[in-house]
Amino acid sequence: MNHSCFLSTVKVLSVFVITLINFTTMFAGNPVVIPIETAHNTLLLQTDTHNHLLMTYFGAKFTDANEYKLVSTQNNQHDENGGIFNHAYTPAGTWNLLEPALSISHADGNLSTELLYVSHKTEQTDENVKTVSILLADPVYKTEVTLYFKTYFKEDVVEQWSVIRNNEKGTSNMHKYASSNLNFIAKDYYLTHFHGSWGREMKPEQTRLTHGIKTIDSKLGTRANLFEHPVFILSFDKPATENDGKVLLGTLAWSGNFKMDFEVDAYHNLRLISGINPFQSEYPLAAGTEFKTPSFIYTFSDKGTGEASRQLHRWARNYRIMDGNGSRLTLLNNWEATYFDFDQEKLVKLFADGKKLGVDLFLLDDGWFANKYPRNDDHAGLGDWTPNASKLPDGIGYLVKEAGNAGIKFGIWVEPEMVNPKSELYEKHPDWVIRQTDRPEHYFRNQLVLDLSNPQVQDYVFDILDNLLGKNPEIAFIKWDCNSVIFNAQSAYLQKTKQKQSQLYVDYVHGLYKVLDRVRAAYPVVPMMLCSGGGGRVDYEALKYFTEYWPSDNTDPLERVFIQWNYSYFYPAIATCNHITDWSKVDLKYRTDVAMMGKMGYDIVVSNLSENDLKFSQQALKTYDSFKDLVWHGDLYRLSSPDENPYASVMFVNDSKTKAVVFNYVVTNRFNITFSPTPILLTGLDATKKYRIQEINLYPGTTTTLNTSTIFSGDFLIKNGYNPGMNLQRTSVVLEITAQ
């Protein structure tokens, strides 16, 4: 080392030591203890002797809050050679030896960051919601991180994010910038995550976490949840069941690439780091600017996954899903009735079918637009949002008017983020498309993705919705689709503006949210369905803008029992779109009963229904109207898992426990299976009440085999249960339970 370099190094080290002394001297007294509390749970943070902020406890709330300060005295996991194992937000490059939450290269190229506690404050929004913010700072570099913990007291939900600020004179670059960094202590850890692909969404897989890192992530850019969903169930000590065990349900509110690292360390502690996937996403932070990470949302229960689900559902309805405590429209979609083959005369006849069936709304799906390259299949026209003159010579306004004349509302499908190479938009604006000009184009469903990092493209996408809704204010529903992932990620806009290509994945999602903010500012109450080839984009940031989501293109009811079951851990029924279609040979009653466990709709040819099928469907809609509010706003109890039994059973109960509806389904056709050989325990009822049970939604000409005259005590139904009498002739049984 030469003399000048040595002196420079000594100077930097001196500054670091002096500043570190100043920081630790300021807080050399008692440690700072910060409890993050909900009605039943506590996350406990505390500073150590060096002023690092550590997470020291997570679990059920203490009876005596004064004992929080004693938690750290009982922990003997101290190892001066091991670095910091339970940092509340672990930085890279100093004395951390584990997976970091934050990795930065500073303006001078230095890769190290240290974060020490500076201050914290609490802001109370109302009696239920408050936010604790904790400021951490680097004693050498002017990097600040503020950790936010927003608590929803009654719902036992925590929403956590971080804000990273660069106060240096030059630009720093963030290599990893997590939303959260949680630490847990338990005997063992069991992770359930959900994988799949198109038509096979939300397949659960449980594994015991061992030493090392288990990662759940997505690198797809858009439609990010196609292979792996940003949700998980984490059980402590033993695998949790529906009604027993310590369990955390977690999810990242982000509509793009995500990453969740589960690291079991040398002490058998578990560290959970979640946030935007750093894959090809190095992000510059200019001097004086800050970056807000997406929210990581979680709830904890020591009474199993059922209670945790109900907590998350209540939070979602009250605080996140658009109009979560409101109502929803039943609809008839033309997709499986016509696909691309329709004209306005055929559609007008379908309006009458919808009215005859009894739904609220008709939804016009794909194929209504483009002229130079007509949208007659999925190879052309996407991006050219002018009504097709051959199919719809009188335009969308005519359809809206005719639907109204038929006594039904009108909705429409769009896929505004995508483009077919065979389109006028592609010809005019190839620079608006995400693609690498020197490489062959790769298509997903014959299309490419528009570059929403570009403000001009954001304007274009907003204008699609603005033109439709502005010219046709009677449009009552929008289905927003997103069918492509990002191949050959390259932005002409970022290149032109001399920004980093590594910003694309992040800036795309930010651009999408900017468009949706504008749509909702202009059209705040229009219901919108979030669709992405099924459940490819379902998260709690997107659901701020949408009233509902489409779980899967797979509408086979046998498959849907499993798909809807697994979504139900995280998302309430009011947001879950379930359509009755002709995908399956299962009878119409079974298909209808499965669809009733959420926001029901139809995708059938009404004119093809038999007399009895039509009569049943008309009556089923009236039956659904009688209890849909209970399904949408009640508490969900999963009674019997289809993964563990040849049948599934799900119950919805109102707050006063005076009304419940139970859905029961046979999920196998194997010979000589005895279905529900024992009664199904009806947890969720009130043990002190008396109940009458009736079978509802019967097919015309059939009668129930159940004795409906008996009055049961809630205590009996909870402890002994009730047998719905399923068999291969009674594969779907819906029960209505009413307090007497």
XYZ file of C-alpha atoms in Angstrom:
740
model
C 0.000 0.000 0.000
C 1.423 3.438 -0.945
C 1.660 6.236 1.632
C -1.273 8.356 0.318
C -3.565 5.353 0.121
C -2.616 4.356 3.689
C -3.374 7.874 5.011
C -6.716 7.882 3.181
C -7.667 4.547 4.740
C -6.678 5.748 8.215
C -8.793 8.884 7.702
C -11.889 6.873 6.735
C -11.437 4.484 9.654
C -10.967 7.406 12.041
C -14.169 9.034 10.854
C -16.004 5.730 11.235
C -14.709 5.137 14.771
C -15.387 8.741 15.912
C -18.897 8.712 14.430
C -19.646 5.274 15.860
C -18.542 6.504 19.282
C -20.845 9.516 18.924
C -23.795 7.281 18.013
C -23.222 4.776 20.795
C -22.510 7.478 23.353
C -25.889 9.065 22.626
C -27.573 5.797 23.598
C -25.132 4.353 26.098
C -27.788 4.173 28.781
C -30.768 1.842 28.840
C -31.605 0.059 25.594
C -34.505 1.356 23.536
C -37.402 -1.125 23.565
C -40.043 -0.801 20.810
C -43.048 -3.142 20.939
C -45.139 -3.443 17.767
C -48.484 -4.583 19.152
C -51.834 -5.792 17.891
C -54.754 -7.136 19.927
C -53.098 -10.492 20.609
C -49.549 -10.352 19.269
C -46.265 -8.514 19.695
C -43.195 -7.991 17.561
C -40.450 -6.697 19.856
C -37.498 -4.548 18.761
C -34.619 -3.453 20.994
C -31.252 -1.739 20.624
C -28.067 -3.493 21.763
C -24.991 -1.963 23.400
C -23.662 -0.881 19.996
C -27.005 0.662 19.068
C -27.994 -1.900 16.455
C -31.727 -2.451 16.262
C -32.530 -6.105 16.906
C -35.706 -8.147 16.764
C -35.909 -10.002 20.070
C -39.403 -11.513 20.188
C -42.338 -12.442 17.981
C -45.491 -14.125 19.206
C -48.385 -13.862 21.630
C -48.677 -10.620 23.576
C -47.329 -10.411 27.128
C -49.771 -9.802 29.953
C -47.300 -7.381 31.539
C -45.733 -5.015 28.986
C -43.052 -4.060 31.538
C -41.472 -7.472 30.978
C -40.594 -6.722 27.351
C -37.268 -5.294 28.527
C -36.419 -8.659 30.112
C -36.577 -10.623 26.860
C -32.986 -9.923 25.809
C -31.659 -11.024 29.225
C -32.844 -14.574 28.523
C -31.087 -14.905 25.173
C -27.639 -16.495 25.314
C -27.055 -16.592 21.572
C -24.063 -14.274 21.703
C -21.081 -14.843 19.436
C -18.688 -11.961 18.764
C -17.307 -13.884 15.773
C -20.728 -14.538 14.299
C -21.888 -11.045 13.444
C -25.465 -9.952 13.988
C -28.017 -12.743 13.744
C -31.245 -10.899 14.527
C -30.844 -7.429 13.028
C -34.181 -5.742 12.276
C -32.870 -4.734 8.828
C -29.581 -6.414 8.015
C -27.095 -4.423 5.901
C -24.310 -5.924 3.791
C -20.574 -5.333 3.827
C -19.718 -4.824 7.505
C -19.912 -7.595 10.082
C -23.043 -9.365 8.917
C -22.379 -12.949 7.780
C -25.894 -13.848 6.678
C -28.270 -12.916 3.856
C -28.704 -9.109 3.877
C -31.893 -7.106 3.582
C -29.987 -4.134 2.154
C -27.011 -4.072 -0.179
C -25.739 -0.736 -1.546
C -22.756 0.517 -3.458
C -22.222 4.093 -2.300
C -21.301 7.024 -4.510
C -17.577 6.341 -3.999
C -17.964 2.634 -4.794
C -17.812 1.388 -1.205
C -20.005 -1.672 -0.686
C -20.415 -1.511 3.099
C -23.361 -0.162 5.043
C -23.919 0.017 8.785
C -27.296 0.918 10.284
C -27.663 2.247 13.827
C -30.747 3.391 15.656
C -31.443 7.148 15.637
C -35.055 7.653 16.716
C -38.606 6.398 16.421
C -42.102 7.811 16.534
C -45.713 6.640 16.553
C -48.594 8.099 14.542
C -52.147 7.099 15.442
C -54.531 7.112 12.472
C -57.558 6.065 14.528
C -58.322 3.757 17.430
C -57.500 0.700 15.310
C -54.614 1.793 13.080
C -51.230 3.216 13.994
C -47.801 3.387 12.396
C -44.458 3.075 14.164
C -41.542 4.456 12.135
C -37.944 3.817 13.155
C -35.061 5.803 11.696
C -31.732 4.017 11.190
C -28.625 5.687 9.782
C -25.121 4.832 8.646
C -22.560 6.629 10.856
C -20.094 7.044 7.955
C -22.167 7.293 4.790
C -25.264 9.440 4.649
C -27.630 6.567 4.089
C -30.860 6.425 6.057
C -33.405 3.652 6.320
C -36.774 4.182 7.951
C -38.627 1.028 8.948
C -42.411 1.329 8.995
C -44.738 -0.968 10.945
C -48.417 -0.205 10.356
C -50.601 -2.172 12.736
C -54.285 -3.031 12.397
C -55.054 -3.770 16.031
C -58.340 -5.700 15.913
C -57.376 -7.701 12.832
C -53.928 -8.677 14.236
C -52.330 -7.658 10.931
C -49.015 -5.860 10.406
C -48.083 -4.052 7.194
C -44.345 -3.436 7.005
C -42.150 -1.561 4.531
C -38.924 0.429 4.387
C -37.876 3.767 2.923
C -34.244 4.086 1.850
C -32.818 7.589 1.504
C -29.554 8.723 -0.055
C -28.174 11.879 1.555
C -24.788 11.570 -0.125
C -23.612 14.054 -2.750
C -23.570 11.460 -5.505
C -25.738 8.593 -6.737
C -25.681 5.310 -4.853
C -26.888 2.010 -6.308
C -29.148 -0.400 -4.476
C -28.451 -4.059 -5.213
C -30.959 -5.472 -2.723
C -33.655 -3.440 -1.001
C -36.003 -5.636 0.998
C -39.330 -4.670 2.495
C -38.885 -6.634 5.699
C -36.398 -8.610 7.749
C -38.079 -10.750 10.415
C -36.436 -13.116 12.886
C -38.037 -16.078 14.650
C -37.057 -18.571 17.343
C -38.740 -21.985 17.412
C -37.991 -25.682 17.679
C -38.719 -26.204 13.988
C -40.144 -24.331 11.000
C -42.516 -25.645 8.346
C -43.071 -23.648 5.177
C -46.093 -24.083 2.911
C -45.757 -22.265 -0.388
C -47.912 -22.376 -3.504
C -46.678 -23.148 -6.991
C -48.221 -24.122 -10.322
C -48.712 -22.922 -13.878
C -51.598 -22.048 -16.182
C -54.701 -23.985 -15.110
C -52.877 -25.491 -12.109
C -52.656 -22.486 -9.802
C -52.029 -22.570 -6.055
C -50.640 -26.070 -5.599
C -49.521 -26.293 -1.939
C -46.211 -27.803 -0.942
C -45.017 -28.056 2.644
C -41.416 -28.533 3.682
C -39.509 -28.510 6.931
C -36.911 -25.767 6.710
C -33.358 -26.917 7.315
C -30.105 -24.964 7.634
C -29.398 -22.802 4.616
C -31.768 -20.726 2.511
C -35.075 -21.661 0.926
C -36.081 -19.075 -1.691
C -39.474 -18.387 -3.250
C -39.241 -15.973 -6.155
C -40.417 -14.814 -9.554
C -38.448 -13.385 -12.478
C -41.316 -13.104 -14.985
C -41.732 -9.324 -14.905
C -45.484 -9.349 -15.537
C -47.908 -12.149 -14.771
C -45.363 -12.706 -12.026
C -47.374 -15.280 -10.049
C -47.622 -17.795 -12.888
C -45.190 -20.329 -11.366
C -44.920 -19.220 -7.743
C -47.248 -17.063 -5.660
C -46.031 -14.321 -3.265
C -47.899 -15.899 -0.348
C -46.910 -18.490 2.251
C -47.882 -20.218 5.479
C -45.136 -20.529 8.093
C -45.714 -22.922 11.011
C -43.628 -22.908 14.180
C -42.565 -25.986 16.187
C -44.890 -28.329 14.261
C -47.082 -28.181 11.132
C -50.121 -26.094 11.971
C -53.616 -27.390 11.330
C -56.786 -25.457 10.681
C -57.531 -25.053 14.381
C -54.219 -25.645 16.123
C -50.636 -24.433 16.076
C -48.575 -21.287 15.811
C -48.750 -19.959 12.277
C -47.869 -16.856 10.283
C -49.559 -16.031 6.982
C -47.500 -13.659 4.855
C -47.722 -11.983 1.465
C -45.890 -9.305 -0.496
C -48.033 -6.521 -1.979
C -46.180 -6.150 -5.287
C -47.287 -6.895 -8.859
C -43.868 -7.775 -10.251
C -40.799 -9.850 -9.494
C -40.575 -10.833 -5.836
C -38.202 -12.756 -3.609
C -38.622 -14.302 -0.170
C -35.620 -15.841 1.581
C -36.111 -18.207 4.521
C -32.715 -18.731 6.206
C -32.154 -21.064 9.158
C -28.937 -19.916 10.836
C -26.298 -21.594 12.983
C -28.413 -21.125 16.113
C -31.480 -22.639 14.388
C -33.169 -19.254 14.263
C -35.166 -18.377 11.151
C -34.651 -15.158 9.236
C -37.289 -14.094 6.700
C -36.346 -11.424 4.168
C -38.963 -10.402 1.615
C -39.228 -7.782 -1.084
C -38.663 -6.919 -4.719
C -36.493 -9.505 -6.449
C -33.004 -8.009 -6.931
C -32.618 -10.125 -10.093
C -31.424 -7.747 -12.843
C -32.889 -4.899 -10.810
C -30.009 -2.815 -9.505
C -31.650 0.504 -8.796
C -29.937 3.925 -8.698
C -30.730 6.329 -5.895
C -29.794 9.901 -6.780
C -28.551 12.334 -4.155
C -31.386 13.607 -1.988
C -33.918 11.002 -3.134
C -35.576 8.046 -1.466
C -37.124 4.715 -2.440
C -40.196 3.164 -0.821
C -40.336 -0.624 -0.897
C -43.622 -2.518 -1.307
C -45.524 -3.651 1.759
C -45.014 -7.036 3.353
C -48.278 -7.986 5.066
C -48.617 -10.674 7.716
C -50.735 -11.989 10.542
C -49.960 -14.432 13.340
C -52.183 -16.843 15.230
C -51.446 -19.459 17.875
C -54.765 -21.158 17.063
C -54.054 -22.447 13.566
C -54.449 -21.361 9.958
C -58.206 -20.862 10.182
C -58.000 -17.998 12.637
C -55.068 -16.465 10.751
C -57.106 -16.558 7.508
C -60.092 -14.897 9.113
C -57.864 -12.133 10.479
C -56.373 -11.491 7.047
C -59.806 -11.586 5.375
C -61.224 -8.989 7.781
C -58.239 -6.735 7.197
C -58.541 -7.100 3.416
C -62.240 -6.281 3.357
C -61.835 -3.322 5.724
C -58.618 -1.780 4.450
C -57.323 -3.081 1.128
C -59.682 -4.583 -1.447
C -61.607 -1.924 -3.298
C -65.163 -1.797 -1.922
C -64.345 -4.792 0.256
C -67.455 -4.330 2.371
C -69.703 -3.611 -0.589
C -71.549 -5.823 -3.063
C -70.723 -7.464 -6.395
C -72.495 -8.007 -9.721
C -73.318 -11.441 -11.110
C -72.471 -11.615 -14.791
C -72.813 -13.607 -17.988
C -69.608 -13.692 -20.052
C -69.663 -14.456 -23.774
C -66.190 -16.012 -24.014
C -67.072 -19.705 -23.938
C -70.310 -18.994 -25.799
C -68.729 -17.295 -28.818
C -64.953 -16.955 -28.391
C -63.908 -14.521 -31.195
C -66.848 -15.403 -33.437
C -69.579 -12.831 -32.843
C -71.226 -9.722 -34.219
C -73.474 -7.151 -32.610
C -76.650 -9.025 -33.561
C -75.430 -12.160 -31.819
C -74.403 -10.158 -28.761
C -77.779 -8.445 -28.483
C -79.431 -11.873 -28.387
C -77.046 -12.837 -25.563
C -78.181 -9.766 -23.612
C -81.680 -11.219 -23.630
C -80.283 -14.561 -22.486
C -78.587 -12.849 -19.563
C -81.791 -11.150 -18.560
C -83.718 -14.428 -18.841
C -81.114 -16.169 -16.703
C -81.323 -13.436 -14.063
C -77.775 -12.029 -13.886
C -76.950 -8.357 -13.334
C -74.489 -7.776 -16.164
C -73.265 -8.959 -19.558
C -69.479 -9.017 -20.068
C -68.128 -8.693 -23.610
C -64.794 -10.497 -23.721
C -61.883 -10.509 -26.191
C -62.318 -9.910 -29.930
C -64.320 -6.670 -30.189
C -61.575 -4.374 -31.575
C -59.031 -3.691 -34.381
C -59.681 -3.095 -38.083
C -56.510 -3.204 -40.184
C -55.589 -6.417 -38.369
C -58.956 -7.638 -37.037
C -58.982 -9.382 -33.688
C -60.428 -12.676 -34.958
C -57.939 -14.777 -33.007
C -55.111 -14.081 -30.560
C -52.476 -13.515 -33.278
C -53.498 -9.985 -34.303
C -55.047 -6.689 -33.321
C -54.008 -6.416 -29.686
C -53.105 -2.784 -29.101
C -55.566 -1.318 -31.613
C -58.496 -0.422 -29.374
C -60.959 0.827 -31.991
C -64.174 -1.232 -32.257
C -64.105 -3.616 -35.205
C -66.370 -2.104 -37.877
C -67.394 -5.476 -39.323
C -68.450 -6.976 -36.004
C -69.689 -3.822 -34.326
C -70.687 -1.295 -37.011
C -72.541 0.823 -34.440
C -69.753 0.742 -31.872
C -69.637 0.082 -28.147
C -72.191 2.756 -27.374
C -74.836 0.809 -29.276
C -74.132 -2.311 -27.225
C -74.320 -0.372 -23.965
C -77.696 1.055 -25.012
C -79.072 -2.305 -26.171
C -77.973 -3.988 -22.955
C -79.839 -1.315 -21.031
C -82.891 -1.845 -23.193
C -82.715 -5.545 -22.357
C -82.644 -4.692 -18.658
C -79.049 -5.659 -18.046
C -75.787 -3.788 -17.427
C -72.794 -3.919 -19.789
C -69.118 -4.660 -19.103
C -66.095 -5.052 -21.346
C -62.704 -6.819 -21.526
C -59.383 -5.051 -22.132
C -55.734 -6.078 -22.143
C -54.129 -2.639 -22.345
C -50.545 -3.539 -21.378
C -49.960 -5.904 -24.306
C -49.515 -5.750 -28.071
C -49.515 -8.178 -30.991
C -46.631 -7.691 -33.441
C -49.372 -7.817 -36.067
C -51.003 -4.522 -35.097
C -51.008 -0.881 -36.087
C -49.642 0.079 -32.690
C -46.577 -2.106 -33.172
C -46.032 -0.661 -36.650
C -46.235 2.932 -35.401
C -44.425 2.581 -32.081
C -41.995 -0.350 -31.956
C -40.050 1.744 -29.431
C -42.980 1.395 -27.033
C -42.502 -2.373 -26.866
C -40.252 -4.244 -24.442
C -37.888 -6.116 -26.757
C -34.241 -6.355 -27.707
C -33.827 -5.038 -31.226
C -30.764 -7.165 -32.021
C -32.306 -10.474 -30.963
C -35.224 -12.560 -32.254
C -38.551 -11.710 -30.650
C -40.075 -14.319 -28.357
C -43.822 -14.286 -27.916
C -45.984 -15.376 -25.035
C -49.505 -16.045 -26.330
C -48.457 -14.352 -29.585
C -47.881 -11.007 -27.917
C -45.347 -8.680 -26.340
C -45.469 -6.288 -23.390
C -45.673 -2.516 -23.698
C -43.055 -0.497 -21.821
C -44.842 1.097 -18.882
C -41.622 2.700 -17.673
C -42.282 5.139 -20.546
C -44.668 8.011 -19.574
C -46.019 8.120 -23.152
C -47.045 4.482 -22.865
C -48.633 5.187 -19.498
C -50.680 7.938 -21.173
C -51.652 5.557 -23.971
C -52.808 2.830 -21.580
C -54.796 5.312 -19.489
C -56.404 6.700 -22.662
C -57.713 3.225 -23.562
C -59.762 3.153 -20.365
C -60.560 6.858 -20.489
C -61.950 6.604 -24.021
C -64.114 3.611 -23.169
C -65.495 4.937 -19.904
C -65.554 8.601 -20.881
C -67.562 7.993 -24.041
C -69.695 5.285 -22.447
C -70.267 6.228 -18.805
C -72.899 3.495 -18.491
C -70.205 0.787 -18.761
C -70.598 -0.991 -15.429
C -67.635 -3.378 -15.342
C -64.071 -3.723 -16.660
C -62.174 -6.990 -16.977
C -58.449 -6.061 -17.092
C -56.360 -8.916 -18.459
C -52.582 -9.457 -18.581
C -51.507 -12.585 -20.431
C -47.788 -12.149 -21.160
C -44.568 -12.364 -19.241
C -41.558 -10.241 -20.200
C -39.077 -11.814 -22.619
C -35.899 -10.045 -23.801
C -36.199 -7.275 -21.213
C -34.999 -4.066 -22.855
C -36.441 -0.558 -22.766
C -35.898 1.907 -25.607
C -37.172 4.644 -23.284
C -34.620 3.919 -20.548
C -31.886 3.773 -23.169
C -32.966 7.073 -24.710
C -33.132 8.817 -21.334
C -29.759 7.303 -20.287
C -31.217 5.408 -17.365
C -30.194 1.936 -16.270
C -31.826 -1.029 -17.991
C -31.846 -2.670 -14.562
C -34.640 -0.252 -13.586
C -37.094 -1.794 -16.057
C -38.691 -4.502 -13.913
C -39.281 -2.048 -11.056
C -40.261 0.970 -13.153
C -42.746 -1.145 -15.112
C -44.719 -1.899 -11.951
C -44.482 1.706 -10.776
C -45.778 2.764 -14.211
C -48.690 0.338 -13.911
C -49.644 1.779 -10.521
C -49.470 5.323 -11.928
C -51.949 4.346 -14.639
C -54.259 2.658 -12.153
C -54.084 5.693 -9.860
C -55.259 7.855 -12.762
C -58.012 5.422 -13.706
C -59.320 5.356 -10.154
C -59.087 9.145 -9.807
C -61.236 9.532 -12.926
C -63.523 6.520 -12.398
C -63.526 5.720 -8.686
C -66.458 3.324 -8.465
C -66.453 1.191 -11.640
C -65.954 -2.470 -10.616
C -62.873 -4.039 -12.196
C -61.728 -7.654 -12.351
C -58.019 -8.362 -12.028
C -57.219 -11.133 -14.508
C -53.884 -12.487 -15.676
C -54.391 -15.713 -17.561
C -55.930 -16.803 -14.294
C -54.205 -15.869 -11.047
C -50.975 -14.589 -12.564
C -51.234 -11.195 -10.876
C -53.046 -11.444 -7.556
C -51.583 -9.381 -4.730
C -52.689 -6.838 -2.167
C -51.210 -3.829 -3.952
C -53.094 -4.531 -7.182
C -56.277 -5.237 -5.220
C -56.291 -1.617 -4.032
C -57.593 -0.830 -7.524
C -59.740 -3.894 -8.251
C -62.928 -5.225 -6.721
C -62.154 -8.858 -7.562
C -59.707 -11.257 -9.201
C -59.876 -14.253 -11.532
C -58.220 -17.233 -9.758
C -57.713 -19.530 -12.749
C -58.780 -20.122 -16.325
C -59.408 -23.676 -15.167
C -63.131 -23.650 -14.356
C -63.545 -27.399 -13.942
C -65.379 -27.457 -10.593
C -63.465 -30.474 -9.289
C -60.239 -28.569 -9.854
C -61.756 -25.335 -8.574
C -62.574 -26.884 -5.181
C -58.815 -27.255 -4.632
C -57.816 -23.958 -6.262
C -60.391 -21.912 -4.346
C -59.540 -23.736 -1.105
C -55.903 -22.666 -1.314
C -56.619 -19.088 -2.367
C -58.966 -18.859 0.626
C -56.034 -18.863 3.053
C -55.130 -15.379 1.849
C -58.027 -13.745 -0.037
C -61.664 -13.335 1.064
C -64.531 -14.819 -0.918
C -65.916 -11.439 -1.999
C -62.851 -10.925 -4.205
C -62.841 -14.396 -5.769
C -64.560 -14.715 -9.183
C -66.069 -18.146 -9.781
C -67.802 -18.848 -13.094
C -70.099 -21.681 -14.104
C -68.890 -23.006 -17.476
C -69.114 -26.077 -19.698
C -65.506 -27.113 -19.070
C -66.522 -30.185 -17.106
C -68.954 -33.078 -17.469
C -69.862 -32.653 -13.804
C -73.550 -31.833 -13.426
C -74.781 -28.254 -13.401
C -75.722 -28.309 -9.716
C -72.167 -29.231 -8.690
C -70.732 -26.513 -10.928
C -73.142 -23.961 -9.493
C -72.539 -24.922 -5.864
C -68.766 -24.549 -6.295
C -69.170 -21.131 -7.925
C -71.342 -19.940 -5.036
C -68.304 -19.933 -2.713
C -67.359 -16.449 -3.864
C -68.466 -13.959 -6.504
C -70.558 -16.113 -8.837
C -70.851 -15.657 -12.601
C -71.733 -17.572 -15.779
C -69.826 -18.401 -18.941
C -72.336 -20.649 -20.680
C -74.681 -20.710 -23.662
C -78.017 -20.040 -21.999
C -79.990 -21.146 -25.067
C -78.377 -24.605 -24.812
C -79.674 -25.211 -21.302
C -82.401 -27.797 -20.885
C -85.697 -26.696 -19.398
C -84.742 -28.051 -15.976
C -81.198 -26.655 -16.160
C -82.562 -23.194 -16.945
C -85.157 -23.459 -14.186
C -82.472 -24.605 -11.730
C -80.107 -21.771 -12.721
C -82.797 -19.123 -12.373
C -83.709 -20.435 -8.929
C -80.025 -20.820 -7.983
C -79.446 -17.118 -8.608
C -82.305 -16.301 -6.251
C -80.944 -18.744 -3.668
C -77.495 -17.182 -4.041
C -78.995 -13.726 -3.498
C -80.400 -14.967 -0.184
C -76.997 -15.796 1.294
C -74.319 -14.123 -0.859
C -73.812 -11.362 1.694
C -72.933 -14.059 4.227
C -70.346 -15.576 1.867
C -68.877 -12.191 0.976
C -68.679 -10.719 4.477
C -68.884 -13.656 6.872
C -66.142 -15.623 8.591
C -64.744 -18.604 6.678
C -64.190 -21.982 8.343
C -62.495 -24.726 6.335
C -64.024 -27.863 7.874
C -62.692 -30.747 5.790
C -59.724 -30.564 3.412
C -60.014 -32.121 -0.061
C -56.301 -32.958 0.162
C -56.928 -35.189 3.182
C -60.414 -36.573 2.488
C -62.525 -37.714 -0.483
C -64.732 -34.697 0.210
C -64.390 -31.005 1.043
C -66.448 -28.898 3.404
C -66.409 -25.107 3.861
C -68.625 -22.953 6.100
C -69.371 -19.211 6.183
C -70.802 -17.728 9.404
C -72.092 -14.225 10.143
C -70.777 -12.103 13.028
C -73.671 -12.870 15.349
C -73.456 -16.593 14.550
C -77.160 -16.692 13.795
C -76.749 -17.729 10.158
C -74.348 -20.022 8.321
C -74.047 -21.759 4.966
C -72.013 -24.940 4.479
C -70.746 -26.204 1.108
C -69.932 -29.921 0.871
C -68.401 -31.609 -2.191
C -67.339 -35.092 -3.149
C -63.931 -34.764 -4.828
C -63.365 -38.320 -6.041
C -65.314 -40.806 -8.144
C -63.481 -43.890 -6.862
C -65.706 -46.895 -6.358
C -66.968 -47.928 -2.911
C -65.768 -44.839 -1.097
C -67.810 -44.003 1.995
C -68.253 -40.250 1.921
C -68.309 -38.394 5.220
C -68.565 -41.643 7.215
C -68.413 -39.525 10.344
C -70.081 -36.170 11.012
C -68.285 -32.969 10.000
C -67.536 -30.738 12.982
C -69.199 -27.354 12.477
C -66.668 -25.163 14.220
C -67.558 -21.486 14.177
C -71.079 -21.812 15.541
C -72.162 -20.574 18.974
C -72.278 -23.425 21.496
C -75.058 -21.679 23.425
C -77.465 -21.301 20.496
C -79.968 -23.718 18.925
C -79.860 -24.315 15.176
C -82.045 -25.705 12.398
C -80.294 -27.187 9.333
C -81.874 -27.305 5.867
C -80.533 -28.404 2.501
C -80.834 -25.696 -0.161
C -80.156 -25.246 -3.882
C -81.773 -28.541 -4.804
C -82.156 -29.479 -8.472
C -85.754 -29.498 -9.795
C -87.482 -32.795 -9.123
C -85.177 -33.838 -6.281
C -85.731 -33.815 -2.542
C -83.372 -33.850 0.374
C -82.569 -37.064 2.225
C -81.882 -35.120 5.408
C -84.217 -34.778 8.362
C -84.757 -31.045 8.644
C -87.112 -31.102 11.606
C -84.469 -31.701 14.289
C -83.191 -28.731 16.260
C -79.542 -29.050 17.282
C -77.577 -27.251 19.942
C -74.483 -25.418 18.797
C -72.569 -27.421 21.380
C -73.632 -30.683 19.710
C -72.767 -29.464 16.199
C -69.347 -28.213 17.312
C -68.403 -31.343 19.274
C -70.237 -34.118 17.414
C -70.778 -32.488 14.022
C -73.343 -33.050 11.281
C -73.368 -35.529 8.403
C -74.559 -34.080 5.051
C -75.062 -37.581 3.661
C -72.898 -37.313 0.561
C -72.563 -40.174 -1.916
C -72.019 -40.650 -5.645
C -75.618 -39.551 -6.249
C -75.325 -36.611 -3.822
C -71.924 -35.184 -4.757
C -72.718 -31.601 -3.776
C -74.744 -30.618 -0.726
C -75.377 -27.031 0.409
C -76.691 -26.535 3.941
C -78.296 -23.459 5.429
C -78.008 -23.173 9.215
C -80.300 -20.800 11.076
C -80.386 -20.006 14.789
C -83.761 -20.624 16.402
